[in-house]
């Protein structure tokens, strides 16, 4: 796709994306869109963002050659884009910093966010503190139970964590609640969405803030290997770490782009979070995209071992990239992800997030069928410290 | 003339009363009897909520009503059969479905428009469908004889009012406050002023919704010249107490009667 340029001015990626919200939110989105466009043109804003990414987040992070695993797999060379080394331990902070700077520029003094695994909530709480803003994070009541250490981290950082006990009490319901809060307090509140979902301009804006991942990885890969990777692989929940990586390679047709969804207990079981693999187009959270829904258009509960992938929708740009054939979307099951989690920990000394482990699992599957002079870039979207309780519990260990 | 246009023509300056209930709540069997009870108590138009798993513009009261209905397996096609049943005895009271786009998309907007019209639905308020995104849907609905009713808010600019004028029909739903259903409005005079401007600009009746909880507020808005008032969360809250169909019917009737009486009081004509 030479000269790929999405979305159009109304936020449409072909039939996907757009702005499906109650009228009360439209002016807030218009204001945001105008402010974002102006900030993008402003050299001062760009310089400040660049400086924050260096000084506070710790960019650029390495593109690490996982030589031991590559050797063992006997095929393509595995390269890991180390987003886990960012401050707060995941890619989420790239976007949180970008949106917080934009919020400050717009004169908002309060940030709100939704969170599933808690990583985006922690990132938002962190930047709110850094810029002297108030912060409220909405989190499904069930996720609060599952991710108690991140809840405590957010509170340590001074954020208020609000338990959402409507619907399925998970990420999608937290997003609904954050939208409701935003519409009620739009004057002083900026809603920091944590993935490439939501109404326009969120999917494009969040992608742009994460594009630094792909830009760095592409330059690093060229420098370290002398050529582009044969494939880029990332896990897909809402799709922010994946689109951040893919964005820099979309115009390179020789690079395969592979998104890995949460296969849960297997697609046939229905207990998964893989809308691109088994869903169909519909409208949720302000955009049109692939969704997991029943025959009556009700959104289905999802399942994944990783709370960060446990979402029934996916960013609209991924829906477009799927239909156009530019990117491929596959699944890794809970079991496969868990095995990859252990493999990376034991072979490379890197404990990945369970979300990330889905991308690793698929990479480990295809690498042996590829040539040794080819490389695969995997977005190592986060570190696994937050998941050790989950993994230990599966092994019958109480920490 | 559509049932909605006829109804507004019959009002002759009086304010139309539009109660909102969620279909299938408090129980599927109660819905049709509740609709009749509301008419008997003085409803001029009825808004029937179609349950959705992710009602992002609704406050806790209507969220819970959606959850209760969904837990009993209520779905859009079933809601249409209830409208058809209601129509067997009532051919005059307009029914407007209020809900979110996804259940309609899942059914297919063409099929929905045809089946809803056949069932006797008069209008739709699709909360998350703005005029910008809803051009195709509006055309299909209008072709089937269903009025696409859009929302406008205190913050809607003139450009958005123009878009609603182009695509909307039946009436316009004015969201009286920045927020979700069930919230509290304080400055009704400002609301009324804005509604007068909108009616002028749109050439359509303007219903005021969100934040009207009782007869006193309804009376205030009627005296201020409102075309219609929507009363939702307060009624849904009351119905949630019902444990059987008869109680639900009684509660609906008892709740709406004083509101209807307040609207029926002769209004002092203000300048
Ligand atoms: C480490 C990590 N990777 C991936 C994700 C999934 O989000 P996305 O698909 O937006 O990258 C999350 C979400 O919490 C995460 O914490």
XYZ file of C-alpha atoms and ligand atoms in Angstrom:
686
model
C 0.000 0.000 0.000
C 2.015 2.886 -1.211
C 0.910 6.228 0.184
C -1.427 4.737 2.707
C -3.394 7.541 4.235
C -6.155 6.760 6.701
C -8.593 7.845 8.054
C -10.546 10.373 5.962
C -11.466 13.722 7.491
C -14.475 12.225 9.287
C -12.445 9.453 10.830
C -13.550 6.711 8.450
C -11.281 3.837 7.507
C -13.323 2.581 4.581
C -16.596 1.455 6.189
C -15.078 1.464 9.701
C -14.388 4.052 12.375
C -16.391 7.256 12.415
C -18.132 8.888 15.305
C -21.137 7.088 16.762
C -21.878 8.990 19.937
C -24.724 10.797 21.617
C -25.117 14.377 20.447
C -23.925 15.633 23.828
C -20.405 14.346 23.090
C -20.052 15.782 19.593
C -18.900 19.268 20.629
C -16.303 17.757 22.978
C -14.950 15.627 20.144
C -14.902 18.610 17.805
C -12.934 20.573 20.389
C -10.506 17.695 20.838
C -10.038 17.221 17.117
C -9.284 20.899 16.562
C -6.864 20.995 19.492
C -5.087 17.865 18.313
C -4.738 19.174 14.773
C -3.320 22.455 16.057
C -0.894 20.701 18.406
C 0.391 18.517 15.578
C 1.308 21.641 13.629
C 2.979 23.295 16.572
C 6.776 22.764 16.722
C 6.753 23.591 20.424
C 4.259 20.797 21.195
C 6.246 18.324 19.134
C 9.494 19.294 20.810
C 7.948 18.958 24.253
C 6.520 15.525 23.421
C 9.868 14.406 22.054
C 11.662 15.610 25.149
C 9.175 13.906 27.499
C 9.521 10.633 25.613
C 13.291 10.803 26.069
C 13.522 12.127 29.597
C 10.499 10.643 31.311
C 9.571 7.538 29.308
C 13.133 6.519 28.463
C 12.975 6.374 24.663
C 14.358 5.228 22.401
C 14.256 1.710 23.802
C 16.304 -1.064 22.174
C 15.428 -3.428 19.372
C 16.893 -6.482 21.010
C 18.147 -9.504 19.075
C 16.943 -12.563 21.009
C 19.825 -14.691 19.820
C 19.316 -17.723 22.038
C 15.709 -18.193 21.110
C 16.446 -17.505 17.438
C 19.128 -20.194 17.511
C 16.823 -22.653 19.181
C 13.940 -22.024 16.777
C 16.357 -22.508 13.880
C 14.656 -20.087 11.510
C 14.028 -16.362 11.365
C 15.927 -14.065 13.717
C 13.737 -12.819 16.559
C 13.963 -9.120 17.388
C 12.103 -7.656 20.352
C 11.043 -4.028 20.437
C 11.492 -3.372 24.118
C 8.416 -1.331 25.100
C 8.593 -3.187 28.424
C 11.579 -1.004 29.292
C 9.522 2.179 29.156
C 8.694 3.901 32.421
C 5.676 2.076 33.951
C 6.535 -1.043 32.007
C 4.454 -0.975 28.836
C 3.823 0.868 25.598
C 0.758 2.560 27.126
C 2.800 5.488 28.482
C 3.604 6.808 24.957
C -0.043 7.621 24.446
C -0.699 8.750 28.009
C 2.101 11.329 27.762
C 0.828 12.565 24.398
C -2.762 12.969 25.533
C -1.799 14.525 28.868
C 0.305 17.149 27.123
C -2.626 17.836 24.824
C -4.963 18.092 27.827
C -2.663 20.608 29.466
C -2.551 22.626 26.269
C -6.360 22.639 26.225
C -6.450 23.946 29.783
C -8.027 20.805 31.286
C -6.970 20.043 34.805
C -8.420 16.594 35.272
C -7.694 13.334 33.433
C -10.003 10.348 33.360
C -9.244 6.942 31.889
C -10.617 3.431 31.557
C -8.401 0.484 32.244
C -8.567 -3.294 31.990
C -5.298 -4.797 33.167
C -4.477 -1.544 34.896
C -1.482 -0.683 32.690
C -3.193 2.235 30.979
C -4.616 3.356 34.305
C -1.155 3.339 35.848
C 0.270 5.222 32.866
C -2.474 7.864 33.083
C -2.143 8.192 36.862
C 1.595 8.625 36.355
C 1.374 11.428 33.809
C -1.397 13.145 35.771
C 0.948 13.343 38.737
C 3.819 14.436 36.543
C 1.772 17.351 35.131
C -0.035 18.232 38.351
C -3.488 17.113 37.277
C -6.268 15.232 39.042
C -6.908 11.699 37.861
C -9.851 9.312 38.043
C -9.584 5.816 36.585
C -12.622 3.651 35.817
C -12.084 -0.059 36.151
C -14.475 -2.995 35.983
C -15.235 -4.397 39.428
C -14.078 -7.847 38.287
C -10.815 -6.459 36.906
C -10.178 -4.697 40.222
C -10.245 -8.124 41.831
C -7.950 -9.640 39.174
C -5.397 -6.821 39.070
C -5.162 -5.646 42.637
C -1.494 -4.675 42.507
C -2.098 -2.203 39.676
C -5.063 -0.782 41.589
C -2.736 -0.129 44.483
C -0.136 1.399 42.169
C -2.710 3.851 40.844
C -3.708 4.821 44.372
C -0.058 5.259 45.352
C 0.221 7.658 42.428
C -2.658 9.693 43.803
C -5.400 8.583 41.406
C -8.940 7.778 42.385
C -9.987 4.320 41.154
C -13.717 3.913 40.565
C -15.174 0.392 40.460
C -17.641 -0.112 37.603
C -20.202 -2.760 38.423
C -22.478 -2.508 35.394
C -22.648 -4.967 32.496
C -19.862 -7.535 32.491
C -17.868 -5.499 35.055
C -14.806 -5.458 32.776
C -12.962 -3.154 30.367
C -15.853 -2.445 28.001
C -18.043 -1.335 30.888
C -15.242 0.838 32.270
C -15.104 2.527 28.864
C -18.871 3.157 28.939
C -18.556 4.668 32.394
C -15.640 6.906 31.414
C -17.654 8.194 28.435
C -20.566 8.958 30.781
C -18.280 10.798 33.178
C -16.714 12.754 30.336
C -20.032 13.957 28.960
C -21.014 15.132 32.437
C -17.806 17.101 33.097
C -16.424 18.060 29.744
C -15.396 21.596 30.774
C -12.500 20.598 32.998
C -11.999 16.946 32.088
C -9.948 15.258 29.379
C -10.712 11.622 28.592
C -7.486 9.710 27.909
C -8.606 6.612 25.963
C -6.080 3.815 26.299
C -6.315 2.113 22.951
C -7.132 2.815 19.311
C -10.872 2.565 19.967
C -13.517 5.171 20.652
C -14.945 7.845 18.375
C -12.864 9.876 15.938
C -10.296 11.380 16.515
C -9.225 8.869 19.193
C -8.191 5.927 16.995
C -6.019 8.145 14.792
C -4.625 10.185 17.672
C -3.697 7.172 19.802
C -2.065 5.552 16.762
C -0.028 8.676 16.087
C 1.217 8.791 19.671
C 2.315 5.147 19.404
C 3.830 5.429 15.950
C 7.158 6.168 17.605
C 7.354 2.409 18.279
C 7.339 1.558 14.576
C 9.481 4.479 13.512
C 12.224 3.504 15.942
C 11.937 -0.204 15.169
C 12.137 0.344 11.420
C 15.283 2.478 11.673
C 16.849 0.115 14.220
C 16.111 -2.934 12.090
C 17.654 -1.342 9.005
C 20.681 -0.315 11.014
C 21.139 -3.640 12.808
C 20.271 -6.076 10.025
C 20.693 -4.011 6.875
C 17.166 -4.783 5.741
C 13.525 -4.598 6.693
C 11.987 -7.416 8.712
C 10.059 -10.142 6.925
C 7.296 -9.750 9.479
C 6.099 -7.517 12.299
C 4.047 -9.219 14.999
C 2.069 -7.715 17.860
C -0.753 -8.726 20.155
C -4.119 -7.074 19.580
C -6.507 -6.113 22.355
C -7.852 -2.778 21.234
C -4.853 -2.724 18.959
C -2.722 0.223 20.079
C 0.667 -1.454 20.392
C 0.054 -3.284 17.116
C -0.937 -0.201 15.142
C 1.991 1.735 16.614
C 4.352 -0.855 15.189
C 2.494 -1.462 11.917
C 2.078 2.224 11.063
C 5.713 2.624 10.071
C 5.649 -0.445 7.794
C 2.303 -0.194 6.004
C 3.931 1.274 2.908
C 6.538 -1.547 2.829
C 4.657 -4.304 0.984
C 7.406 -6.869 1.591
C 6.833 -6.704 5.359
C 4.064 -8.996 6.632
C 2.005 -7.409 9.389
C 0.529 -9.927 11.806
C -1.793 -9.132 14.697
C -2.410 -11.809 17.299
C -5.760 -11.849 19.082
C -6.607 -13.659 22.304
C -7.732 -17.155 21.377
C -8.690 -17.888 24.998
C -9.831 -21.480 25.306
C -9.907 -21.787 21.497
C -12.091 -20.140 18.845
C -14.470 -23.101 18.798
C -15.141 -22.732 22.539
C -16.576 -19.233 22.104
C -14.505 -18.241 25.145
C -12.021 -15.850 23.612
C -11.546 -12.211 22.648
C -10.919 -12.442 18.906
C -13.389 -10.178 17.063
C -11.264 -9.987 13.893
C -11.154 -13.767 13.684
C -14.704 -14.586 14.616
C -16.747 -11.417 14.961
C -18.613 -9.247 12.518
C -18.895 -5.516 11.884
C -21.037 -3.491 14.241
C -21.003 -0.310 16.301
C -19.665 -0.004 19.832
C -17.912 2.719 21.824
C -18.264 5.311 19.133
C -16.928 3.510 16.077
C -17.813 0.831 13.544
C -15.536 -2.186 13.686
C -15.471 -5.956 14.129
C -17.222 -6.973 17.337
C -18.014 -10.052 19.324
C -21.790 -9.939 19.460
C -24.748 -12.297 19.460
C -27.309 -12.561 16.655
C -29.352 -9.758 18.245
C -26.520 -7.244 18.304
C -25.787 -7.547 22.028
C -22.101 -7.437 22.879
C -20.818 -10.776 24.176
C -18.699 -11.359 27.243
C -15.099 -12.175 26.350
C -12.442 -14.360 27.860
C -8.678 -14.139 27.891
C -5.981 -15.094 30.337
C -4.745 -11.524 29.889
C -7.038 -8.753 31.106
C -5.495 -6.337 28.578
C -6.794 -8.350 25.607
C -10.195 -9.003 27.165
C -12.165 -6.624 24.932
C -14.990 -7.451 22.483
C -14.017 -4.831 19.902
C -10.876 -3.744 18.114
C -9.598 -0.481 16.660
C -11.323 0.364 13.361
C -8.045 0.670 11.482
C -7.351 -3.010 12.148
C -10.773 -3.845 10.697
C -9.764 -1.924 7.591
C -6.304 -3.510 7.383
C -7.888 -6.940 7.721
C -10.449 -6.418 4.957
C -7.852 -4.869 2.661
C -5.550 -7.829 3.237
C -2.630 -5.604 4.228
C -2.448 -7.156 7.689
C -3.223 -10.684 8.858
C -4.938 -11.481 12.128
C -4.446 -14.777 13.883
C -5.007 -16.101 17.401
C -2.944 -17.602 20.190
C -4.747 -19.474 22.969
C -4.305 -18.974 26.708
C -2.217 -22.129 26.783
C 0.050 -21.079 23.917
C 0.540 -17.641 25.452
C 1.417 -19.150 28.807
C 4.002 -21.436 27.204
C 5.573 -18.474 25.390
C 5.556 -16.505 28.645
C 7.716 -19.199 30.226
C 9.926 -19.662 27.182
C 10.930 -16.033 26.980
C 11.476 -15.842 30.733
C 13.736 -18.893 30.725
C 15.652 -18.326 27.491
C 16.175 -14.582 27.373
C 15.767 -13.388 30.949
C 12.781 -11.257 29.987
C 9.414 -11.829 31.683
C 6.792 -10.555 29.214
C 3.255 -9.397 29.914
C 0.661 -12.090 29.237
C -0.766 -9.852 26.501
C 2.617 -9.739 24.791
C 3.029 -13.488 25.203
C 0.301 -13.971 22.575
C 2.495 -12.248 19.971
C 5.491 -14.278 21.069
C 3.564 -17.537 20.805
C 2.690 -16.907 17.167
C 6.201 -15.740 16.313
C 7.675 -18.892 17.817
C 5.263 -20.894 15.669
C 6.214 -19.374 12.312
C 9.906 -18.569 12.842
C 11.108 -22.164 12.269
C 9.494 -22.155 8.800
C 11.408 -19.029 7.806
C 14.974 -18.534 6.597
C 17.789 -17.668 8.999
C 18.545 -14.502 7.094
C 15.023 -13.234 7.652
C 13.954 -11.383 10.747
C 10.775 -10.941 12.741
C 10.142 -7.825 14.814
C 7.866 -8.485 17.788
C 6.421 -5.687 19.821
C 7.346 -6.575 23.382
C 4.490 -4.382 24.554
C 4.936 -4.833 28.292
C 6.684 -6.571 31.135
C 5.127 -9.393 33.093
C 5.528 -8.273 36.696
C 1.818 -7.476 36.891
C 1.000 -11.045 35.820
C 3.062 -13.105 38.213
C 0.104 -13.620 40.563
C -2.032 -14.920 37.700
C 0.653 -17.267 36.454
C 1.520 -18.480 39.944
C -2.155 -19.132 40.694
C -2.450 -21.264 37.539
C 0.382 -23.364 38.889
C -1.298 -23.664 42.259
C 1.156 -21.321 43.956
C -0.095 -18.602 46.278
C 2.367 -15.724 46.505
C -50.070 12.365 7.866
C -47.908 10.254 10.180
C -49.209 9.258 13.593
C -46.671 11.595 15.217
C -47.634 14.587 13.084
C -51.316 13.878 13.731
C -50.727 13.678 17.447
C -48.855 16.973 17.596
C -51.551 18.606 15.454
C -54.176 17.397 17.960
C -52.332 18.877 20.919
C -53.514 22.397 20.017
C -50.917 24.124 22.134
C -50.978 21.676 25.015
C -47.733 19.972 25.997
C -47.478 16.328 24.968
C -46.536 13.852 27.669
C -43.991 11.222 26.618
C -43.198 8.560 29.201
C -40.192 6.312 28.618
C -40.048 2.678 29.658
C -37.514 -0.020 28.843
C -39.054 -2.882 26.902
C -39.060 -6.108 28.873
C -38.609 -4.393 32.226
C -39.571 -5.252 34.906
C -40.689 -8.353 32.989
C -41.419 -9.253 29.366
C -45.058 -9.994 30.167
C -45.514 -6.539 31.700
C -44.536 -4.442 28.683
C -47.775 -4.405 26.659
C -49.971 -3.935 29.759
C -47.688 -1.077 30.890
C -48.039 0.640 27.517
C -51.832 0.537 27.791
C -51.674 1.741 31.400
C -49.536 4.700 30.372
C -52.045 5.664 27.681
C -54.903 5.333 30.174
C -52.993 7.628 32.557
C -52.557 10.305 29.898
C -49.504 9.499 27.767
C -49.692 11.218 24.381
C -46.698 9.407 22.856
C -44.650 6.523 24.272
C -40.930 6.029 24.088
C -40.038 2.385 24.315
C -36.415 1.620 25.134
C -34.782 -1.256 23.271
C -32.349 -2.946 25.649
C -28.655 -2.885 24.766
C -25.670 -4.386 26.533
C -23.683 -1.125 26.426
C -26.007 1.842 26.999
C -23.289 4.480 27.110
C -25.592 7.508 27.296
C -27.704 6.183 30.135
C -27.411 6.644 33.864
C -27.559 3.835 36.424
C -31.375 3.560 36.521
C -31.796 2.814 32.824
C -28.590 0.750 32.721
C -30.093 -1.545 35.328
C -33.385 -1.708 33.427
C -31.435 -2.761 30.312
C -29.609 -5.417 32.282
C -32.818 -6.770 33.783
C -34.438 -7.002 30.356
C -31.391 -8.610 28.727
C -31.129 -11.146 31.515
C -34.618 -12.271 30.451
C -33.487 -12.624 26.841
C -35.321 -9.570 25.490
C -34.267 -8.632 21.943
C -35.300 -6.225 19.217
C -37.554 -8.557 17.183
C -39.437 -9.384 20.355
C -39.886 -5.689 21.103
C -41.448 -5.305 17.651
C -43.940 -8.068 18.399
C -44.950 -6.204 21.565
C -45.561 -3.050 19.555
C -47.691 -5.065 17.136
C -49.686 -6.466 20.080
C -50.180 -2.975 21.479
C -51.435 -1.827 18.076
C -54.177 -4.459 18.088
C -55.971 -2.259 20.625
C -54.436 1.147 20.075
C -54.029 2.695 16.637
C -53.548 6.291 17.780
C -50.778 6.595 20.309
C -47.432 6.980 18.549
C -44.655 4.636 19.655
C -41.058 5.722 19.325
C -38.285 3.199 19.826
C -35.255 4.535 21.647
C -32.007 2.644 21.721
C -28.587 2.167 20.225
C -27.513 1.401 16.684
C -25.940 -2.024 17.035
C -29.072 -4.137 17.561
C -30.593 -2.429 14.496
C -27.458 -3.063 12.433
C -27.443 -6.680 13.521
C -30.982 -7.029 12.190
C -30.112 -5.047 9.079
C -31.485 -1.521 8.809
C -33.687 -2.392 5.792
C -35.274 -5.376 7.518
C -35.654 -3.389 10.698
C -37.378 -0.483 8.960
C -39.815 -2.792 7.160
C -40.665 -4.916 10.188
C -40.860 -1.971 12.583
C -43.224 -0.113 10.253
C -45.361 -3.239 9.904
C -45.487 -3.587 13.691
C -46.691 -0.003 14.053
C -43.564 1.815 15.162
C -43.716 5.524 14.331
C -40.244 6.831 15.031
C -36.771 5.930 16.219
C -34.353 7.708 18.491
C -31.008 6.035 17.891
C -28.893 7.587 20.595
C -25.476 6.920 19.068
C -26.415 7.783 15.491
C -25.682 11.394 14.627
C -27.064 12.949 11.433
C -23.543 12.860 9.942
C -23.249 9.097 10.318
C -26.934 8.387 9.868
C -27.739 9.582 6.354
C -28.320 6.122 4.935
C -30.320 4.917 7.939
C -32.488 8.049 7.887
C -33.299 7.580 4.218
C -34.230 3.937 4.714
C -36.368 4.691 7.770
C -38.223 7.533 6.103
C -38.882 5.438 3.027
C -40.544 2.890 5.317
C -42.665 5.608 6.952
C -40.709 5.806 10.193
C -39.595 9.203 11.501
C -35.889 9.425 12.355
C -35.767 11.547 15.504
C -32.435 13.146 16.360
C -31.042 14.548 19.552
C -29.841 18.097 20.017
C -27.973 19.353 23.056
C -27.277 22.733 24.659
C -23.882 22.608 22.977
C -25.097 21.814 19.449
C -24.053 24.537 17.004
C -26.014 25.907 14.061
C -24.358 23.504 11.637
C -25.696 20.539 13.600
C -29.143 22.057 13.840
C -29.110 22.351 10.045
C -28.140 18.679 9.679
C -31.027 17.644 11.927
C -33.375 19.826 9.925
C -32.317 18.027 6.751
C -32.652 14.479 8.014
C -34.957 14.501 11.020
C -38.733 14.106 11.140
C -41.527 13.695 13.681
C -39.980 15.775 16.410
C -36.580 16.621 17.803
C -35.382 15.432 21.165
C -33.674 18.178 23.106
C -31.299 16.819 25.721
C -31.728 19.395 28.452
C -28.330 18.924 30.013
C -24.783 17.831 29.464
C -24.829 14.405 30.888
C -26.604 11.136 30.939
C -30.196 10.076 31.579
C -31.204 10.440 35.190
C -29.086 13.507 35.930
C -30.382 16.743 37.450
C -31.203 19.920 35.538
C -31.366 23.246 37.322
C -31.950 26.031 34.837
C -35.208 25.262 33.049
C -35.733 28.836 31.857
C -32.579 28.629 29.820
C -33.737 25.295 28.402
C -37.071 26.781 27.387
C -35.400 29.707 25.677
C -33.218 27.408 23.640
C -36.170 25.167 22.776
C -38.107 28.134 21.401
C -35.187 29.002 19.125
C -34.868 25.418 17.970
C -38.543 25.042 17.161
C -38.274 28.125 15.012
C -35.130 26.922 13.237
C -36.343 23.362 12.715
C -40.024 23.684 11.945
C -40.552 20.578 14.104
C -41.910 20.084 17.615
C -39.164 19.885 20.219
C -39.468 17.423 23.099
C -37.475 18.133 26.230
C -35.848 15.146 27.858
C -33.235 14.186 30.478
C -33.744 15.472 33.985
C -37.577 15.710 34.205
C -38.595 13.729 37.236
C -41.976 14.960 38.461
C -45.271 16.736 37.873
C -43.940 20.068 39.137
C -41.187 20.200 36.531
C -43.546 19.040 33.803
C -45.973 21.832 34.769
C -43.187 24.406 34.713
C -42.158 23.333 31.219
C -45.756 23.237 30.005
C -46.299 26.795 31.236
C -43.128 27.743 29.456
C -44.592 26.486 26.197
C -42.798 23.154 25.696
C -44.157 21.020 22.845
C -43.483 17.804 24.722
C -41.754 16.510 27.824
C -40.122 13.116 28.219
C -40.092 11.509 31.617
C -37.946 8.397 31.889
C -35.618 7.495 34.739
C -38.070 8.437 37.490
C -40.717 6.133 35.974
C -38.269 3.306 35.312
C -37.085 3.593 38.907
C -40.651 3.178 40.122
C -41.361 0.195 37.865
C -38.269 -1.592 39.156
C -40.144 -2.071 42.439
C -42.840 -4.175 40.768
C -42.778 -7.884 41.417
C -45.632 -8.851 39.100
C -47.489 -7.532 36.060
C -50.451 -6.131 38.002
C -48.232 -4.134 40.329
C -46.222 -2.815 37.389
C -49.421 -1.656 35.691
C -50.627 0.021 38.877
C -47.292 1.721 39.492
C -47.121 3.010 35.917
C -50.632 4.401 36.143
C -50.126 5.910 39.576
C -46.870 7.516 38.545
C -48.087 9.118 35.344
C -51.552 10.301 36.420
C -50.416 13.376 38.417
C -47.945 14.341 35.702
C -50.687 14.202 33.087
C -52.945 16.235 35.365
C -50.261 18.893 35.721
C -50.003 19.176 31.948
C -53.768 19.341 31.527
C -54.102 22.403 33.780
C -55.030 25.453 31.766
C -51.842 27.287 30.966
C -51.559 30.999 31.423
C -50.693 32.338 28.056
C -47.474 34.194 28.424
C -46.331 36.772 25.962
C 1.414 -4.923 27.904
C 0.154 -4.771 27.129
N 0.131 -5.147 25.851
C -0.987 -5.038 25.101
C -2.155 -4.559 25.627
C -3.357 -4.529 24.759
O -3.732 -3.265 24.306
P -3.478 -2.826 22.815
O -4.047 -3.886 21.930
O -4.197 -1.547 22.723
O -2.034 -2.675 22.608
C -2.194 -4.126 26.967
C -3.428 -3.581 27.567
O -3.593 -3.453 28.739
C -0.996 -4.250 27.731
O -0.987 -3.880 29.017
